[in-house]
Coordinates of C-alpha atoms in Angstrom, one line a residue:
X1 CA 73.8 162.7 52.7
X2 CA 77.0 163.7 54.3
X3 CA 75.1 165.5 57.1
X4 CA 73.0 162.3 57.7
X5 CA 76.1 160.2 58.1
X6 CA 77.5 162.8 60.5
X7 CA 74.5 162.6 62.7
X8 CA 74.4 158.8 62.5
X9 CA 78.0 158.7 63.6
X10 CA 77.3 161.1 66.4
X11 CA 74.3 159.0 67.5
X12 CA 76.4 155.8 67.4
X13 CA 79.1 157.5 69.4
X14 CA 76.6 158.8 72.0
X15 CA 75.0 155.4 72.4
X16 CA 78.4 153.8 72.8
X17 CA 79.3 156.4 75.5
X18 CA 76.0 155.8 77.3
X19 CA 76.6 152.0 77.2
X20 CA 80.1 152.5 78.6
X21 CA 78.7 154.8 81.4
X22 CA 76.2 152.1 82.2
X23 CA 78.8 149.4 82.4
X24 CA 81.0 151.7 84.6
X25 CA 78.1 152.3 87.0
X26 CA 77.3 148.6 87.1
X27 CA 80.9 147.8 87.9
X28 CA 81.0 150.5 90.6
X29 CA 77.8 149.2 92.2
X30 CA 79.1 145.7 92.2
X31 CA 82.3 146.8 93.8
X32 CA 80.4 148.7 96.5
X33 CA 78.2 145.7 97.1
X34 CA 81.1 143.4 97.6
X35 CA 82.9 145.8 100.0
X36 CA 79.7 146.1 102.0
X37 CA 79.4 142.4 102.2
X38 CA 83.0 142.1 103.2
X39 CA 82.5 144.5 106.1
X40 CA 79.9 142.1 107.5
X41 CA 81.8 138.9 106.7
X42 CA 85.0 139.8 108.6
X43 CA 83.0 140.5 111.7
X44 CA 80.1 137.9 111.5
X45 CA 81.8 134.7 110.2
X46 CA 83.7 132.0 112.0
X47 CA 87.0 131.5 110.2
X48 CA 90.4 130.1 110.7
X49 CA 93.5 130.0 108.5
X50 CA 97.0 131.2 107.7
X51 CA 97.9 134.6 106.4
X52 CA 101.0 135.9 104.7
X53 CA 101.6 139.6 105.6
X54 CA 104.1 141.8 103.7
X55 CA 105.2 145.3 104.9
X56 CA 108.4 147.2 104.2
X57 CA 109.8 144.2 102.3
X58 CA 109.4 142.1 105.4
X59 CA 107.3 138.9 105.1
X60 CA 105.5 137.5 108.1
X61 CA 103.2 134.5 108.5
X62 CA 100.4 134.3 111.0
X63 CA 97.6 131.9 112.0
X64 CA 94.3 133.7 112.5
X65 CA 91.1 132.6 114.2
X66 CA 87.9 134.6 114.5
X67 CA 84.6 133.8 116.2
X68 CA 81.4 135.3 114.8
X69 CA 80.6 138.6 116.4
X70 CA 83.9 139.1 118.1
X71 CA 85.7 142.5 117.7
X72 CA 89.1 141.0 117.5
X73 CA 90.7 137.8 116.2
X74 CA 93.4 135.5 117.8
X75 CA 96.5 136.2 115.7
X76 CA 99.6 134.0 116.2
X77 CA 103.0 134.7 114.7
X78 CA 104.3 131.5 112.9
X79 CA 107.7 132.6 111.6
X80 CA 110.8 134.5 112.7
X81 CA 110.6 137.1 109.9
X82 CA 112.7 137.4 106.8
X83 CA 115.6 138.9 108.7
X84 CA 115.5 136.1 111.3
X85 CA 114.2 138.1 114.3
X86 CA 112.5 136.1 116.9
X87 CA 108.7 136.1 117.0
X88 CA 107.4 138.6 119.5
X89 CA 104.2 139.8 121.0
X90 CA 105.2 143.3 120.0
X91 CA 105.6 142.8 116.3
X92 CA 103.6 144.9 113.8
X93 CA 100.1 143.4 113.7
X94 CA 96.8 143.8 111.9
X95 CA 93.2 142.9 112.2
X96 CA 90.7 141.9 109.5
X97 CA 87.9 143.3 111.6
X98 CA 89.4 146.8 111.0
X99 CA 87.9 146.5 107.5
X100 CA 84.4 146.9 108.9
X101 CA 85.3 150.6 109.6
X102 CA 85.0 151.6 106.0
X103 CA 82.3 154.0 104.7
X104 CA 81.6 155.4 101.3
X105 CA 84.0 158.3 100.5
X106 CA 83.1 161.3 98.4
X107 CA 83.0 160.7 94.6
X108 CA 85.9 163.1 94.0
X109 CA 88.2 161.0 96.1
X110 CA 88.0 157.4 94.7
X111 CA 86.5 155.4 91.8
X112 CA 85.3 151.8 92.3
X113 CA 85.7 149.0 89.9
X114 CA 84.9 145.3 90.1
X115 CA 87.3 143.1 88.1
X116 CA 87.9 139.5 87.2
X117 CA 87.6 136.4 89.3
X118 CA 90.7 134.6 90.5
X119 CA 91.7 131.9 93.0
X120 CA 93.2 132.6 96.5
X121 CA 93.7 129.8 99.1
X122 CA 91.8 127.5 96.7
X123 CA 88.7 129.7 96.8
X124 CA 87.2 131.9 94.2
X125 CA 87.4 135.7 94.8
X126 CA 86.5 138.7 92.8
X127 CA 88.9 141.7 92.4
X128 CA 87.7 145.1 93.7
X129 CA 89.9 148.1 92.9
X130 CA 89.4 151.4 94.7
X131 CA 91.5 154.0 92.8
X132 CA 92.4 157.4 94.2
X133 CA 91.7 160.5 92.1
X134 CA 94.5 162.6 93.6
X135 CA 97.9 162.4 95.3
X136 CA 96.5 162.4 98.8
X137 CA 95.6 158.7 99.1
X138 CA 96.7 155.2 98.1
X139 CA 95.1 152.6 95.8
X140 CA 93.3 149.7 97.6
X141 CA 92.9 146.3 95.9
X142 CA 90.7 143.6 97.4
X143 CA 89.9 140.1 96.4
X144 CA 86.5 139.1 98.0
X145 CA 84.7 135.7 97.9
X146 CA 81.4 136.6 96.1
X147 CA 79.5 133.8 98.0
X148 CA 80.7 134.4 101.6
X149 CA 81.9 138.0 101.3
X150 CA 85.1 137.0 103.0
X151 CA 88.2 139.0 102.2
X152 CA 90.9 136.7 100.8
X153 CA 93.6 139.2 99.7
X154 CA 94.3 142.9 100.2
X155 CA 96.9 145.1 98.8
X156 CA 97.7 148.8 99.4
X157 CA 99.6 150.4 96.6
X158 CA 101.1 153.8 95.7
X159 CA 100.3 155.8 92.6
X160 CA 102.8 153.7 90.6
X161 CA 101.0 150.5 91.8
X162 CA 104.0 149.4 93.9
X163 CA 102.7 147.2 96.7
X164 CA 103.3 148.9 100.1
X165 CA 101.4 146.4 102.2
X166 CA 99.7 143.2 101.5
X167 CA 98.0 140.3 103.3
X168 CA 96.8 137.1 101.6
X169 CA 95.3 133.9 103.0
X170 CA 97.3 130.9 102.1
X171 CA 94.7 128.6 103.6
X172 CA 91.3 129.3 105.0
X173 CA 88.3 127.5 106.5
X174 CA 85.1 129.4 106.9
X175 CA 82.4 128.3 109.3
X176 CA 84.7 126.4 111.6
X177 CA 85.5 127.5 115.1
X178 CA 89.2 127.2 115.6
X179 CA 91.1 126.7 118.8
X180 CA 92.4 129.8 120.6
X181 CA 96.0 129.2 121.7
X182 CA 96.7 131.5 124.6
X183 CA 100.5 131.1 125.0
X184 CA 101.5 132.7 121.6
X185 CA 98.7 135.2 121.1
X186 CA 99.8 138.4 119.5
X187 CA 98.8 141.4 121.6
X188 CA 99.0 145.1 120.9
X189 CA 102.0 146.9 122.4
X190 CA 100.7 149.4 125.0
X191 CA 103.6 151.8 124.6
X192 CA 103.1 155.1 122.9
X193 CA 104.9 154.2 119.6
X194 CA 104.1 154.8 115.9
X195 CA 102.8 151.2 115.7
X196 CA 100.4 151.8 118.5
X197 CA 99.3 155.1 116.9
X198 CA 98.6 153.5 113.6
X199 CA 96.5 150.8 115.3
X200 CA 94.7 153.4 117.4
X201 CA 93.7 155.3 114.3
X202 CA 92.0 152.1 112.9
X203 CA 90.3 150.7 116.0
X204 CA 89.0 153.8 117.7
X205 CA 86.9 155.2 114.9
X206 CA 83.2 155.4 115.4
X207 CA 81.5 152.7 113.4
X208 CA 80.0 154.5 110.3
X209 CA 77.2 153.3 108.1
X210 CA 77.8 150.7 105.4
X211 CA 79.3 151.7 102.1
X212 CA 75.9 151.4 100.3
X213 CA 74.0 153.5 102.8
X214 CA 76.4 156.5 103.4
X215 CA 75.6 159.9 101.8
X216 CA 78.0 161.3 99.2
X217 CA 77.8 164.9 100.4
X218 CA 80.8 167.1 99.8
X219 CA 83.3 167.9 102.6
X220 CA 82.7 171.2 104.4
X221 CA 85.8 173.3 103.7
X222 CA 85.1 175.7 106.6
X223 CA 87.3 175.7 109.8
X224 CA 86.6 172.7 112.0
X225 CA 87.2 173.1 115.7
X226 CA 88.6 169.7 116.9
X227 CA 89.9 170.7 120.4
X228 CA 89.5 173.8 122.6
X229 CA 92.6 175.4 121.2
X230 CA 93.0 173.7 117.8
X231 CA 91.1 173.9 114.5
X232 CA 91.6 172.9 110.8
X233 CA 91.2 175.7 108.4
X234 CA 91.2 173.2 105.5
X235 CA 91.7 169.5 104.9
X236 CA 92.6 167.5 101.8
X237 CA 89.6 166.8 99.6
X238 CA 87.4 164.1 101.1
X239 CA 88.8 164.1 104.6
X240 CA 86.6 164.9 107.5
X241 CA 86.8 165.1 111.2
X242 CA 85.5 161.8 112.7
X243 CA 86.2 161.9 116.5
X244 CA 88.2 163.5 119.2
X245 CA 89.6 161.3 122.1
X246 CA 90.8 163.4 125.0
X247 CA 93.5 162.3 127.5
X248 CA 94.8 159.1 125.9
X249 CA 98.3 157.8 126.7
X250 CA 97.9 158.0 130.5
X251 CA 96.2 161.4 130.2
X252 CA 99.0 163.2 128.5
X253 CA 97.7 163.3 124.9
X254 CA 94.6 164.2 122.9
X255 CA 93.9 162.4 119.7
X256 CA 91.9 163.6 116.7
X257 CA 90.8 161.2 114.0
X258 CA 90.2 162.2 110.4
X259 CA 89.0 160.0 107.6
X260 CA 88.2 160.0 103.9
X261 CA 86.1 156.8 104.2
X262 CA 88.8 154.3 103.1
X263 CA 91.6 155.3 105.4
X264 CA 92.2 157.4 108.5
X265 CA 94.7 159.8 110.0
X266 CA 95.3 160.3 113.7
X267 CA 96.7 163.6 115.0
X268 CA 98.1 163.5 118.5
X269 CA 98.6 166.6 120.7
X270 CA 101.0 166.3 123.7
X271 CA 102.1 169.3 125.7
X272 CA 105.9 169.8 125.3
X273 CA 106.3 169.6 129.1
X274 CA 104.9 166.1 129.1
X275 CA 106.4 164.8 125.8
X276 CA 109.0 162.1 126.1
X277 CA 110.9 163.2 123.0
X278 CA 110.8 166.5 121.2
X279 CA 112.7 165.6 118.0
X280 CA 111.0 166.5 114.8
X281 CA 110.1 163.3 113.0
X282 CA 109.2 162.3 109.5
X283 CA 109.5 158.7 108.2
X284 CA 107.6 155.9 106.5
X285 CA 107.2 152.2 107.1
X286 CA 105.2 150.4 104.4
X287 CA 102.2 152.5 103.8
X288 CA 102.3 154.2 107.2
X289 CA 103.7 157.7 107.3
X290 CA 104.6 159.7 110.4
X291 CA 105.1 163.4 110.7
X292 CA 105.9 165.2 114.0
X293 CA 106.5 168.8 114.8
X294 CA 106.5 171.2 117.8
X295 CA 103.7 173.7 117.4
X296 CA 102.6 176.4 119.9
X297 CA 103.9 174.5 122.9
X298 CA 102.7 171.1 121.8
X299 CA 104.3 168.1 120.1
X300 CA 101.9 167.3 117.3
X301 CA 102.2 163.9 115.6
X302 CA 100.4 163.0 112.4
X303 CA 100.1 159.2 111.6
X304 CA 98.2 157.4 108.8
X305 CA 98.3 155.0 105.9
X306 CA 98.5 157.9 103.5
X307 CA 101.1 159.6 101.4
X308 CA 103.5 162.0 103.1
X309 CA 101.8 164.8 101.1
X310 CA 98.6 164.2 102.9
X311 CA 100.1 164.6 106.3
X312 CA 101.9 167.7 105.2
X313 CA 98.6 169.2 103.8
X314 CA 96.8 168.4 107.1
X315 CA 99.6 170.0 109.1
X316 CA 99.5 173.1 106.9
X317 CA 95.8 173.5 107.7
X318 CA 96.1 173.1 111.4
X319 CA 95.7 176.3 113.4
X320 CA 96.3 177.0 117.1
X321 CA 93.6 179.2 118.6
X322 CA 94.6 181.4 121.5
X323 CA 92.4 180.7 124.6

């Protein structure tokens, strides 16, 4: 009798575990479906509204207008910043269309969960949480309209769930073509600055497949030759080489783009003789970390919305190959 009860308890426990696993898989599939729909919505919909954007304890407000099929929006700064600085065409900016550059990462990098519904900008949205499984990446939290697929709120958090960057619509109209004010349009600064580097890492990636269609194959740990004289012996789990852009920044710099599917890291190689500054550099602004060092006659700069440990790991695996 005791043995029967033991097996019954074990069977009950097993069934409960299977039910929990099924619910977990369903939540992950729902999250991936919403993220895939979001990728299309931010690019394919007409929308206009106001966005509050927070970074490094600074709050900015913007108006944003997007026409269906366009690669970029019209983004206009509406405020003077929380420290009172004047609005400028060179302020830190963002683009919702960057969110269509996501692809499904390896299973050992993130977990996906669909959460509860809430209200943002008087519209219903469903929370999607993308949780990192190690110290080399941040937590992503989305709120996506389940009907339109439109992203209404996005937060990037550290492992303690402190918000590093956040954007949220305070008002939004979908399906309406807004006016494009030309006098106050925010444009990207063309100078070779950390801001430009971060934007470049987002907008120059090759467009991958959608989240639902990408293979989950494991990252190849063998050395990856990314330039004639440079290779990575190892990369943090989940990160892969995406693309190499040669002779950017007026022909002085080569750029290598790495990605784990949810975020990207750019590595810039500038010959010391052509570099404007040779100071070693390591700092953070919001979620963006920058690491710079002189290696084998080159100023090598690592930039990405990743923890500092990620850049340090990538730097450690970088190897100069004698020609």
